[in-house]
Steps between C-alpha positions, in 0.01 A plus 500: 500500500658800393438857739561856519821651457648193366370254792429173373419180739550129350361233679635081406296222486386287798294217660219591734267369708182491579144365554151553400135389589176512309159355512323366201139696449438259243738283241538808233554797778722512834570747754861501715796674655881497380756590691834476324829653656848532324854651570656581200848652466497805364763783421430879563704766336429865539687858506592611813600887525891577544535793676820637246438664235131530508286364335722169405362171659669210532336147441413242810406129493326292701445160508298361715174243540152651528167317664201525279162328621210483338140428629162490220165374453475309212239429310531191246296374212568104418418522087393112508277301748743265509804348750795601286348901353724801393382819686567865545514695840462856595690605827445858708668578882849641648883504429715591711895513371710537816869616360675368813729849538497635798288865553637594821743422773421123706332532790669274765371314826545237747303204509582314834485160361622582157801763595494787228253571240534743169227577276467774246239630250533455098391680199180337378201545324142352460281536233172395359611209240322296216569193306388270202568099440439280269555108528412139517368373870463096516249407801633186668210474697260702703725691745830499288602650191815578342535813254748621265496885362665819366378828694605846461499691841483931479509692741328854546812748552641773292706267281257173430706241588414157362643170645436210226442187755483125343324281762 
């Protein structure tokens, strides 16, 4: 993703996790909740201002691994009435991408059976998200299913980012 003043973040490919429920109204339409969660590595590069001569900047990189969580309702039309169907999904909740870089100094105390704990806060974000699927799902019986898809996940910021997801 490419910013202002010549920002740019570039994020690599990785595994997540994740689980999901849903209840079948019927055997064309059903109703559930995703919650996927990955931690991609990703490297940040921006301009930070050098303070001789004005205005020249000089360029910083990060590297570093973010949190991003998701959590949708889905809604999901099975196009057959049978066990093995193709089907398409619509998806609408929260992301929240977590940068893991600290936003202020730790605060430290002492735990009496622990000894000394740190914690500090993080840039992050969360935003209203929304996805779209399409795949095969093969019922193995009537509480089990496996599915197979490709989704797109966006997410409602300034800059649109879209996470292509194969499940």
């Amino acid at each position: 993703y490419d910013g202002l003043n010549g920002s740019s973040a570039k994020l690599s490919s990785r595994t997540g996790w994740g689980f999901g429920l849903a209840y079948n109204l019927n055997s064309y339409f059903a109703l559930g909740f995703d919650f996927p969660w990955v931690n991609p590595l990703y490297t940040l590069t921006y301009q930070e201002p050098n303070a001789t001569p004005p205005p020249a900047t000089q360029e910083r990189t990060i590297q570093q691994r973010a949190d991003i969580i998701t959590g949708q309702v889905k809604g999901t039309w099975n196009i057959l009435k049978t066990s093995f169907t193709p089907y398409v999904d619509i998806g609408a909740g929260w992301t929240t991408v977590d940068s893991n870089i600290s936003s202020s100094a730790p605060v430290c105390w002492w735990d009496p059976w622990l000894g000394p704990i740190c914690a500090t806060s993080t840039y992050s974000d969360s935003n209203f998200s929304y996805s779209g699927a399409a795949g095969l799902r093969w019922e193995l019986g009537s509480s089990m299913l496996l599915k197979a898809s490709y989704s797109r996940l966006i997410i409602d910021t300034a800059a649109d980012p879209e996470f292509d997801q194969i499940k």
